[in-house]
Short mmCIF file of C-alpha atoms and ligand atoms in Angstrom, two decimals:
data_model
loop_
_atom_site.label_atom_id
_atom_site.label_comp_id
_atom_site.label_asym_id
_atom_site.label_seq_id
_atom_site.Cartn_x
_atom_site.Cartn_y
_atom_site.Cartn_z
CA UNK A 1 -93.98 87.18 -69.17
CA UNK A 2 -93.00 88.54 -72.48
CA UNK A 3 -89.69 88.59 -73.80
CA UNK A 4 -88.72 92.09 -73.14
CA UNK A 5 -89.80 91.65 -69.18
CA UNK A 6 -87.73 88.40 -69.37
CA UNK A 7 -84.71 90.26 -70.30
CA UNK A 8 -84.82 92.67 -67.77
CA UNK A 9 -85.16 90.58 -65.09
CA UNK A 10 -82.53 88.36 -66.27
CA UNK A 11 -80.06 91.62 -66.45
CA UNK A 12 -81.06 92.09 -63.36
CA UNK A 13 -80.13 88.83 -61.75
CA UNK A 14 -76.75 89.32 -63.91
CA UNK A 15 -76.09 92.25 -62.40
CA UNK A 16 -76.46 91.08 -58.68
CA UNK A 17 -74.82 87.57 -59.26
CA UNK A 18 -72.03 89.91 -60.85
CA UNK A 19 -70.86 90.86 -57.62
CA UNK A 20 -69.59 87.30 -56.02
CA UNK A 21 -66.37 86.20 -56.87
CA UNK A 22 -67.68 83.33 -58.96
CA UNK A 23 -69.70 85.07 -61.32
CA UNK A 24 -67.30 88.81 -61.21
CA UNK A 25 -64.81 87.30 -63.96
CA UNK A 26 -67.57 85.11 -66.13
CA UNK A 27 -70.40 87.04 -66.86
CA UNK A 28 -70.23 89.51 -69.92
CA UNK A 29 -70.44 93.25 -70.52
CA UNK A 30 -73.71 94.41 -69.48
CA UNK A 31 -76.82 94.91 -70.19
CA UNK A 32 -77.27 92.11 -72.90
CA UNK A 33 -79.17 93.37 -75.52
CA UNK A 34 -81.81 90.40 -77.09
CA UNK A 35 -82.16 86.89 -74.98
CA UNK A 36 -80.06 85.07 -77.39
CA UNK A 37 -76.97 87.08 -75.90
CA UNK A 38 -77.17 84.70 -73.15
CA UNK A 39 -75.21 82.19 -75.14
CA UNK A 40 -72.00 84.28 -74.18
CA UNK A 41 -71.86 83.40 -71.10
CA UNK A 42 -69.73 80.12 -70.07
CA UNK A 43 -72.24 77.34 -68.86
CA UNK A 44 -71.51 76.32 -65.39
CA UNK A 45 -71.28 72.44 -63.96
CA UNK A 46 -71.85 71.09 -60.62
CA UNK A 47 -68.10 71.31 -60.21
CA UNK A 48 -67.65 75.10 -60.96
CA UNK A 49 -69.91 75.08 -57.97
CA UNK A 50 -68.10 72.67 -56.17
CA UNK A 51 -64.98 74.50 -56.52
CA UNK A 52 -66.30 77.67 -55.38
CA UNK A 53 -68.48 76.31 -52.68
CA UNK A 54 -69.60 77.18 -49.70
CA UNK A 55 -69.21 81.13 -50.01
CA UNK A 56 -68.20 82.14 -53.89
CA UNK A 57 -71.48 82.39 -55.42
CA UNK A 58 -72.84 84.68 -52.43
CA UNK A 59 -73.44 88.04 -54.15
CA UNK A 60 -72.64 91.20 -52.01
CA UNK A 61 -75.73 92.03 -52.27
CA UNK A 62 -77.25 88.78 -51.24
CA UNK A 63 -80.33 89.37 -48.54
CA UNK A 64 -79.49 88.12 -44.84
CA UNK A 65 -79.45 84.15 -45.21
CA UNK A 66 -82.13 81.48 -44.13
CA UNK A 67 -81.17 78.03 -45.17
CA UNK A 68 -78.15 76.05 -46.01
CA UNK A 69 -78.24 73.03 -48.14
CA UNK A 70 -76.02 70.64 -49.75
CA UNK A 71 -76.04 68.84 -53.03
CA UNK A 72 -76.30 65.43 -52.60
CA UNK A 73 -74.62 62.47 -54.30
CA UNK A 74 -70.52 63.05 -54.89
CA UNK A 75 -67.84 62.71 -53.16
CA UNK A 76 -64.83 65.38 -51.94
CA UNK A 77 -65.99 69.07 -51.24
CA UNK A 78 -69.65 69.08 -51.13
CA UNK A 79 -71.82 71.78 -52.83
CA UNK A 80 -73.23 74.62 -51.06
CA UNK A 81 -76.39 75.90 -51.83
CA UNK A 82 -77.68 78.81 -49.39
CA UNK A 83 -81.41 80.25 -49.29
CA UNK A 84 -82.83 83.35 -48.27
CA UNK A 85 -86.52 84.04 -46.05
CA UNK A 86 -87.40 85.51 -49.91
CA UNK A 87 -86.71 82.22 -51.54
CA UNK A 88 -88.23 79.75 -49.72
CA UNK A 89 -91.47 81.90 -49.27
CA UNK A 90 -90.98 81.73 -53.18
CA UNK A 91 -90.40 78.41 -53.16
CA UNK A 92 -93.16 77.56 -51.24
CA UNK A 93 -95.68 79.67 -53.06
CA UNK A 94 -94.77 78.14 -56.39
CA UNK A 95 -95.30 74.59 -54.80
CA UNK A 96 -98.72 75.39 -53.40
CA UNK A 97 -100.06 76.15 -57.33
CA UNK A 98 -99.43 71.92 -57.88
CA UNK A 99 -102.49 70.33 -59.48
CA UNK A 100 -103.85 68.34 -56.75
CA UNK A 101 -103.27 71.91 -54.28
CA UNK A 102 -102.49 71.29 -50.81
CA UNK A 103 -105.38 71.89 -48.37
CA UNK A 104 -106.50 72.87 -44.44
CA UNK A 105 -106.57 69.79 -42.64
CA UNK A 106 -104.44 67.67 -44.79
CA UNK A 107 -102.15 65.56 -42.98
CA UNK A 108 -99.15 65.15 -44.85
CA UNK A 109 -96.38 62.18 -44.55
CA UNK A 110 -92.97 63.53 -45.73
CA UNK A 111 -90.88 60.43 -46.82
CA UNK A 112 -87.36 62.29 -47.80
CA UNK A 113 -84.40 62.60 -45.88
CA UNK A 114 -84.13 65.88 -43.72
CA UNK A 115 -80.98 66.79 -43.36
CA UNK A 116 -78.77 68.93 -45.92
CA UNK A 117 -81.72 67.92 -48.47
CA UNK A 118 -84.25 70.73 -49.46
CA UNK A 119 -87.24 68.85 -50.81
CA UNK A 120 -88.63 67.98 -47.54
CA UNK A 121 -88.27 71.22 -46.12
CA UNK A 122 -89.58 73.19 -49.15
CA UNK A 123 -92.89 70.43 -48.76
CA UNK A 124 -92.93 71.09 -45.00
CA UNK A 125 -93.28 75.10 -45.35
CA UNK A 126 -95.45 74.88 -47.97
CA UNK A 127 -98.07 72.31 -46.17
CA UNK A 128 -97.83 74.21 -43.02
CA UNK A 129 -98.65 77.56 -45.31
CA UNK A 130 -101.85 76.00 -46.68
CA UNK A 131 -102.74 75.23 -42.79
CA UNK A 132 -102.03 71.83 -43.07
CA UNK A 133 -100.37 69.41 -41.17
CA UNK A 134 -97.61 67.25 -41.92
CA UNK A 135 -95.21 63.97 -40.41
CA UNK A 136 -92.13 64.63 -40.86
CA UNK A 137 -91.00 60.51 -41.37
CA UNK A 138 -87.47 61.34 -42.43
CA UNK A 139 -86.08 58.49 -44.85
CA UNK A 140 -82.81 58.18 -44.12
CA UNK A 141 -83.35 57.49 -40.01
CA UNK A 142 -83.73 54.73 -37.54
CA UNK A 143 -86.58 56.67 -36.25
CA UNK A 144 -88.98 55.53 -38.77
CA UNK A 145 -88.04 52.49 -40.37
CA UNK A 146 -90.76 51.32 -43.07
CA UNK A 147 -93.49 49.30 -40.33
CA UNK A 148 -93.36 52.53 -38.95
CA UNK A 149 -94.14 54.71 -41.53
CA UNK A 150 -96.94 52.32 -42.56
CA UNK A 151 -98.47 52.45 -39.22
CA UNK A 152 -98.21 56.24 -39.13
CA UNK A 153 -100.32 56.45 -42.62
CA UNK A 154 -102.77 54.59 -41.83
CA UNK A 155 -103.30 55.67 -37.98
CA UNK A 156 -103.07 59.11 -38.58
CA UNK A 157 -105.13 58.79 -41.82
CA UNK A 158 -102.64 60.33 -43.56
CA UNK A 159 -104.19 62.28 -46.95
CA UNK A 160 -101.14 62.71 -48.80
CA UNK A 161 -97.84 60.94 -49.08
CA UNK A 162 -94.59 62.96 -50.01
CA UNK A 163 -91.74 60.76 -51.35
CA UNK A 164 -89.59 60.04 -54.20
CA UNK A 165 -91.41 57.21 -56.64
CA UNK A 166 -89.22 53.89 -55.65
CA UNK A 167 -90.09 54.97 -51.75
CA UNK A 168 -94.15 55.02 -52.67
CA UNK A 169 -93.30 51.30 -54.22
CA UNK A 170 -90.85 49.85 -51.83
CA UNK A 171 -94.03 51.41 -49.32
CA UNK A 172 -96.35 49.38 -50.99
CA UNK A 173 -94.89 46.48 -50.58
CA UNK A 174 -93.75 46.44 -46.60
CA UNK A 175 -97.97 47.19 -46.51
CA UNK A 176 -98.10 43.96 -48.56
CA UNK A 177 -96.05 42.21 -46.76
CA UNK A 178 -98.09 43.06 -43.48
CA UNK A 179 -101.26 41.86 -45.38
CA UNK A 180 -102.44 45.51 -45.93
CA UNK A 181 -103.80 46.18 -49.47
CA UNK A 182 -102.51 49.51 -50.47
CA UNK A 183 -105.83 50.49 -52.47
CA UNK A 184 -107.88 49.78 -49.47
CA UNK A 185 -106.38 50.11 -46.26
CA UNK A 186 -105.55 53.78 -46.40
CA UNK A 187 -109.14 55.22 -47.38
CA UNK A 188 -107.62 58.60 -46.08
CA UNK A 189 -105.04 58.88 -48.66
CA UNK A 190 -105.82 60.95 -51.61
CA UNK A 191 -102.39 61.95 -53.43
CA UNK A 192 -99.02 60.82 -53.65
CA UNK A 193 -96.61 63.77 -54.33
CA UNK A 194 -93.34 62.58 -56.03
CA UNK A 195 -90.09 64.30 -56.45
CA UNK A 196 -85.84 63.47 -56.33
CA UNK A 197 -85.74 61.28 -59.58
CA UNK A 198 -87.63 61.96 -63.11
CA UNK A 199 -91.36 60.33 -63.17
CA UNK A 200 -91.79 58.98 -66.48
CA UNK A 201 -95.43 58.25 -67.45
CA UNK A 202 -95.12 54.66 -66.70
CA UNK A 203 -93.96 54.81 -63.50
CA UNK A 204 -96.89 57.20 -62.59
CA UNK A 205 -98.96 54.69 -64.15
CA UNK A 206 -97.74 51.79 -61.83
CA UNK A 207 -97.81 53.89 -58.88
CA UNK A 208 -101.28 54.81 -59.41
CA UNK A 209 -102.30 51.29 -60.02
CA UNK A 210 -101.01 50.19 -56.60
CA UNK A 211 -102.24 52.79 -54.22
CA UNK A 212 -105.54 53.67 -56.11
CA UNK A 213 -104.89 57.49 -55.91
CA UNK A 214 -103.42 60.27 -58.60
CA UNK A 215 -99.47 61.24 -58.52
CA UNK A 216 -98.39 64.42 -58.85
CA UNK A 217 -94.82 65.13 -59.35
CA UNK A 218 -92.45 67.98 -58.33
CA UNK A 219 -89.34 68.73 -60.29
CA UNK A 220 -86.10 70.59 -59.17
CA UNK A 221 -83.04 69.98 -57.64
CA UNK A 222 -81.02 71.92 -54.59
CA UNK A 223 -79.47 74.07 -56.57
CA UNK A 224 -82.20 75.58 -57.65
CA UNK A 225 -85.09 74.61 -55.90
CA UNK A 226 -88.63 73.84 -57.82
CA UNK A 227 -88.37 74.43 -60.86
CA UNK A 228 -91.48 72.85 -62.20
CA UNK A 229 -94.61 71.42 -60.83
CA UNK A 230 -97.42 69.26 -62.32
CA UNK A 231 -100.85 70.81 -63.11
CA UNK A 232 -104.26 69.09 -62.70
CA UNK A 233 -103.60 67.39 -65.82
CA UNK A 234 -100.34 66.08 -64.38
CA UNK A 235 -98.01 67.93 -66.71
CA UNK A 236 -94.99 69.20 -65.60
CA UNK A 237 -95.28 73.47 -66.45
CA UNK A 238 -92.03 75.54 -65.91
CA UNK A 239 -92.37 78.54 -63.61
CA UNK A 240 -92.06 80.94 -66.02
CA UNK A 241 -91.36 84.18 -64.26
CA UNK A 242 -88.92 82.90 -62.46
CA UNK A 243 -86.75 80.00 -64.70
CA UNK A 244 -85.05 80.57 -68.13
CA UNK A 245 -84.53 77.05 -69.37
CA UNK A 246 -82.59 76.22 -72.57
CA UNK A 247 -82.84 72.93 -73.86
CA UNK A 248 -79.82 72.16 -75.62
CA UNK A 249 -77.36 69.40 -77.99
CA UNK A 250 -74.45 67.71 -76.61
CA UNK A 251 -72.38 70.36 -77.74
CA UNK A 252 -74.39 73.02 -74.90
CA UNK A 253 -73.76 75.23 -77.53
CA UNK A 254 -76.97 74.31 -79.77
CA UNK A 255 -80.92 74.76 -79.17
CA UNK A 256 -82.63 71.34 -80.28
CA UNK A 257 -85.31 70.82 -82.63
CA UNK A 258 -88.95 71.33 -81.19
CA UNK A 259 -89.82 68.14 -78.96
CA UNK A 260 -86.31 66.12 -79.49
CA UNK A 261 -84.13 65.33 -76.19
CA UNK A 262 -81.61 67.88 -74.98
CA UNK A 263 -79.56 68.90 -71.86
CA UNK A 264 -81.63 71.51 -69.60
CA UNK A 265 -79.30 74.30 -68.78
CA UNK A 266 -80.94 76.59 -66.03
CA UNK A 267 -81.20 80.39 -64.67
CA UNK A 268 -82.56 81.91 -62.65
CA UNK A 269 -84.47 84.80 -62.96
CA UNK A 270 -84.57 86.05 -59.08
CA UNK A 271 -82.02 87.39 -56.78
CA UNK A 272 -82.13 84.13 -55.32
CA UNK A 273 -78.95 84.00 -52.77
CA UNK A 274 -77.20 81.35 -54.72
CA UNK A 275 -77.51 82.48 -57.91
CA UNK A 276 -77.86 79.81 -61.11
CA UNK A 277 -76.63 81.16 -64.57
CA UNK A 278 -76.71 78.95 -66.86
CA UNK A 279 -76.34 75.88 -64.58
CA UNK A 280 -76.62 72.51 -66.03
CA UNK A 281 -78.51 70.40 -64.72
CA UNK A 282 -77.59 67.05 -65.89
CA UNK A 283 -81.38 65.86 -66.77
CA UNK A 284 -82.62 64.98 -70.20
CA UNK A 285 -85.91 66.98 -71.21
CA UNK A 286 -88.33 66.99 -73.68
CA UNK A 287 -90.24 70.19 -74.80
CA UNK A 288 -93.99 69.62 -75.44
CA UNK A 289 -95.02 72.38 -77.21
CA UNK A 290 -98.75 71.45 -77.52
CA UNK A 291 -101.26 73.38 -74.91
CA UNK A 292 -102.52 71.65 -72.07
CA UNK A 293 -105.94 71.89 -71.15
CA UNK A 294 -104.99 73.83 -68.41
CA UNK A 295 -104.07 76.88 -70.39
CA UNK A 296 -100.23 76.00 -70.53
CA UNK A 297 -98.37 76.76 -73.91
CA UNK A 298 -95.59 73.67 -73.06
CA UNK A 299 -95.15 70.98 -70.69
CA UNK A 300 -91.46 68.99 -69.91
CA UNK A 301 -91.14 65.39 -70.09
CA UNK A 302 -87.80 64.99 -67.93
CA UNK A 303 -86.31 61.66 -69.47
CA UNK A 304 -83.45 60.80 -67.23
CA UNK A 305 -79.91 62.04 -65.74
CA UNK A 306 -77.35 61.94 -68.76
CA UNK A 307 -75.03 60.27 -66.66
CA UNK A 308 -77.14 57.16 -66.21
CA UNK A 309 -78.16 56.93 -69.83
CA UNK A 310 -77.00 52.99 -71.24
CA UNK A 311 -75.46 53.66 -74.97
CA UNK A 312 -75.21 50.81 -77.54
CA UNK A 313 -74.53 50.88 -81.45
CA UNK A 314 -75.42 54.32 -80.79
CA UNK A 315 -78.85 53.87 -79.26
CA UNK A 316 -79.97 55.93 -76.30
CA UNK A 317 -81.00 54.43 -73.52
CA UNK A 318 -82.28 56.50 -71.04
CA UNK A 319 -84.77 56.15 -68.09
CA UNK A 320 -88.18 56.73 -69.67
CA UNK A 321 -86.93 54.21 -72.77
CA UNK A 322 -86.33 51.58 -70.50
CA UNK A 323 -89.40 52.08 -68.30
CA UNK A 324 -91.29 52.45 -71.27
CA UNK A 325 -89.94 48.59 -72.11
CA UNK A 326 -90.88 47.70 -68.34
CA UNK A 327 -94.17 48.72 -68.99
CA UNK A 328 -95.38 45.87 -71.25
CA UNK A 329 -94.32 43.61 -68.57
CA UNK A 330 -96.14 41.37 -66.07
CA UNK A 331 -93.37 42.55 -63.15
CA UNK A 332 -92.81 46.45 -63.21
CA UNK A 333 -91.47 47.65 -59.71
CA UNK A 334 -88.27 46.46 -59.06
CA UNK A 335 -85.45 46.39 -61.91
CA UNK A 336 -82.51 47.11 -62.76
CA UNK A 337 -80.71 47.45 -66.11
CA UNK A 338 -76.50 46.91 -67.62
CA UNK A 339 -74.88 46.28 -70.71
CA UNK A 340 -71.93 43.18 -71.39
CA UNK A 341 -70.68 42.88 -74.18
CA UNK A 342 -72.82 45.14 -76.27
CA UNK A 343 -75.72 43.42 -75.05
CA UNK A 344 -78.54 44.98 -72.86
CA UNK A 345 -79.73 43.59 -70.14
CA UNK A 346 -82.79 44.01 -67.98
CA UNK A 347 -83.59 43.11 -64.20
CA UNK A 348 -86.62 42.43 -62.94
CA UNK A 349 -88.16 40.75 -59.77
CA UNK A 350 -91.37 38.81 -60.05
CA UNK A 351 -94.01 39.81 -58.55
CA UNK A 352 -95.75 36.59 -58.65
CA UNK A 353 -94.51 32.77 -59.35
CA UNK A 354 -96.21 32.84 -63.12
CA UNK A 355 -94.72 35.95 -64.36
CA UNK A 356 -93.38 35.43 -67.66
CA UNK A 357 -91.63 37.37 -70.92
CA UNK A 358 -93.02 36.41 -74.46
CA UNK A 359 -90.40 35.65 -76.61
CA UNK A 360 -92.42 38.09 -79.00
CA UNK A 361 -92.27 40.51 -77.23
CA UNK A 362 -87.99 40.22 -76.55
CA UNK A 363 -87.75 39.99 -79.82
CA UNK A 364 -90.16 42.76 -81.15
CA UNK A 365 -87.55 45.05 -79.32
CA UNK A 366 -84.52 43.48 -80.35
CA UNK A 367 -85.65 44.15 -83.95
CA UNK A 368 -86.93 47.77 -82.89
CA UNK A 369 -83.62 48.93 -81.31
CA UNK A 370 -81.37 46.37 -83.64
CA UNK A 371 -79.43 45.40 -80.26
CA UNK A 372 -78.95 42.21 -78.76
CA UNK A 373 -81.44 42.40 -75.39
CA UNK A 374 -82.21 40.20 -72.97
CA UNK A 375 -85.09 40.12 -70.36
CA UNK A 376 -84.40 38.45 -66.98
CA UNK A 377 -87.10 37.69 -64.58
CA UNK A 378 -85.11 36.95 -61.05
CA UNK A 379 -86.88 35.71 -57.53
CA UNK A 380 -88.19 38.41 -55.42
CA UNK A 381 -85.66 39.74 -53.08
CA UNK A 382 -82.31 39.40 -55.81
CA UNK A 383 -82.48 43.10 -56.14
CA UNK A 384 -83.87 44.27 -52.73
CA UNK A 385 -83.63 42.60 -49.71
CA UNK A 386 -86.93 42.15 -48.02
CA UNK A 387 -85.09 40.34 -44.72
CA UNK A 388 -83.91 43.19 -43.11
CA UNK A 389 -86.94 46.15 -43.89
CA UNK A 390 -84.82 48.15 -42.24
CA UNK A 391 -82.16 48.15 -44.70
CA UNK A 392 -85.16 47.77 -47.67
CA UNK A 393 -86.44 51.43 -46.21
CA UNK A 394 -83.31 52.90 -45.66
CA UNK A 395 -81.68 52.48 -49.08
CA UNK A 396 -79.96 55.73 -50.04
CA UNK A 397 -80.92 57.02 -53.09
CA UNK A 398 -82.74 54.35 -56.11
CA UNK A 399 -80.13 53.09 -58.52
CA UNK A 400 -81.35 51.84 -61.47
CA UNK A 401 -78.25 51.59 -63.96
CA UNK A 402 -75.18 48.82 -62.86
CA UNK A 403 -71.90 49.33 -64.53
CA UNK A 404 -70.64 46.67 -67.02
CA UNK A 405 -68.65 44.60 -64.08
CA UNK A 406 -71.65 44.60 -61.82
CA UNK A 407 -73.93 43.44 -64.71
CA UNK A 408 -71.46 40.38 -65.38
CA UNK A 409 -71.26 39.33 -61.53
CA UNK A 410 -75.29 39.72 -61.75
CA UNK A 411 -75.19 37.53 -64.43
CA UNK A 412 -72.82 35.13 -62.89
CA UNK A 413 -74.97 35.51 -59.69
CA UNK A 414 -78.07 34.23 -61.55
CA UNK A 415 -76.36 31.58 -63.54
CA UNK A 416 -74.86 29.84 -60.88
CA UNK A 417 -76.46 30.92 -57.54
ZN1 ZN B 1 -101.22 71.76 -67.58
#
């Protein structure tokens, strides 16, 4: 899509989003006349669409509607995020181009929550499209606790496992648990397809390492739906025709410098029935600009929700730096990270009784970051509780980032237990 297509179609969406009362008073005089006119309009946050929700961002025009979701996560008026049959058939489409492609006769274990969440119903469409098959194993049910959804993979010889990348862990461990080896025991399985949180390289890495199989990841949100999906080479590709992404400073004002970290501010470039102009995400990105060998100009690196990121003396901590730390370690799946006192802390469970840190190796990074840091190996089962798999399964969504009071009772907790 060249530039001058790209402008039309965003006029276009303009236009159309133009007539809901959200959009009627914000969006500028049209037609806007070069792609960089785009910075005149105001961006819009999660609580614009909060305030506005569940009917102010319908256009008139909007088609007939299909599918109502809600954003996930905060508290007081939820937001509303509505989908037309045109949407999700997009939707879908654009998820059946992933790298590892979705095939007849898969069978295909969905591992996200159902209800109000879109992920597992954009999955669902699009396996059933490719004449597929799938389990709907809903995460957040007493229906299918985690025995259950083991048993289900491995006696329905389930080829491809749909769930966000702590769930595909947290999986391999119940398996462990029930003296199952996760490389072995599910010869069926062929893919794990990841989405809800950012996939950092090292997490793929682990993942892999445990089940034996490739992971491919799916990025978006409910507000906007897919917005990128990984090729064969597992890079993450924006859909082109139908995104306009900036990536941009702290100020949202500012474009950043090819392949630094920035704030990715979204729109869309379809009539989609909810409309996104400008709407920022909250996610940290990175622009690759090299080509992949698929034929791709740029791939994303998404490198954490803002909101999460740990900040001390100025240093950035977001999720891919601190899984990128994790990765050097004998222990990888189960952490958790704070600050006290200006001092950074990380989490981890053993995964077996000899696990140790080298004191090289702390104090390689405190010298590399020039922070105090400190590396804390705790008994399995401090962070998740592997009593009650019930409650291990059914953990809402991952949280990896404690605030400074939880971090001191954590410490407190280890110190004296
Ligand atoms: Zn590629």
């Amino acid at each position: 899509m060249d530039a001058q297509e790209k402008l039309s179609s965003l006029n276009d969406v303009l236009k159309y989003a133009k007539t809901s009362t959200f959009y009627a008073k914000r969006l500028p005089h049209l037609p806007l006349r070069t792609l960089a006119d785009i910075k005149q309009i105001p961006i819009t946050t999660k609580n614009d669409l909060r305030q506005h929700s569940p009917f102010g961002l319908l256009p008139n025009a909007a088609e007939s509607l299909a599918q109502y979701h809600e954003s996930s996560g905060t508290t007081g008026r939820p937001v509303a995020i509505w989908y037309s049959e045109t949407d999700l058939d997009e939707i879908s489409n654009q998820i059946a181009t992933n790298g590892f492609k979705f095939k007849e006769k898969d069978i295909v274990l969905i591992r996200f929550p159902y209800a109000l969440s879109t992920i597992s119903h954009f999955i669902h469409q699009t396996v059933q499209k490719q004449n597929g098959c799938v389990v709907p194993a809903d995460s957040r049910t007493t229906v299918t606790p985690m025995p259950k959804v083991i048993d289900l993979l491995q006696t329905l010889h389930v080829t491809v496992l749909a769930c966000n990348s702590l769930q595909s862990i947290m999986l391999a461990e119940v398996a462990e648990m029930n003296n199952l080896n996760p490389k072995t025991d599910f010869p069926a399985l062929r893919a794990i397809y990841t989405a809800g949180e950012p996939l950092t390289p090292f997490r793929r890495a682990l993942i892999e390492d445990i089940w034996g199989v490739p992971v491919f990841d799916n990025y978006g949100m409910t507000e906007a739906g897919t917005i990128m999906v990984d090729c064969s080479f597992q890079q993450l590709h924006l859909f082109e025709e139908c995104f306009h992404v900036e990536v941009l400073e702290d100020d949202l004002q500012t474009a950043v410098k090819d392949g630094d970290c920035g704030n990715l501010v979204v729109t869309t470039l379809r009539k989609r029935a909810t409309p996104m102009i400008r709407y920022l995400t909250g996610d940290i990105v990175q622009v690759n600009h090299h080509p992949c060998s698929c034929g791709s100009g740029c791939s994303y690196q998404i490198r954490g929700r803002k909101d999460e990121m740990l900040t001390i003396n100025t240093v950035r901590f977001d999720l891919y730096a601190i899984e990128k730390m994790i990765s050097r370690l004998p222990a990888r799946r189960f952490w958790t990270v704070g600050k006290w006192n200006n001092h950074l802390y990380l989490f981890i469970e053993k995964e077996s009784d000899h696990d140790m840190v080298s004191n090289e190796y702390v104090e390689t990074l405190k010298a590399t970051f020039e922070i105090g840091l400190s590396i804390l190996l705790l008994e399995k089962g401090t962070l998740y509780d592997r009593h009650e798999s019930l409650s291990f399964g059914m953990k809402a969504k991952p949280r990896y980032y404690l605030t400074d009071q939880e971090t001191e009772s954590l410490l407190k907790q280890i110190i004296n237990p």
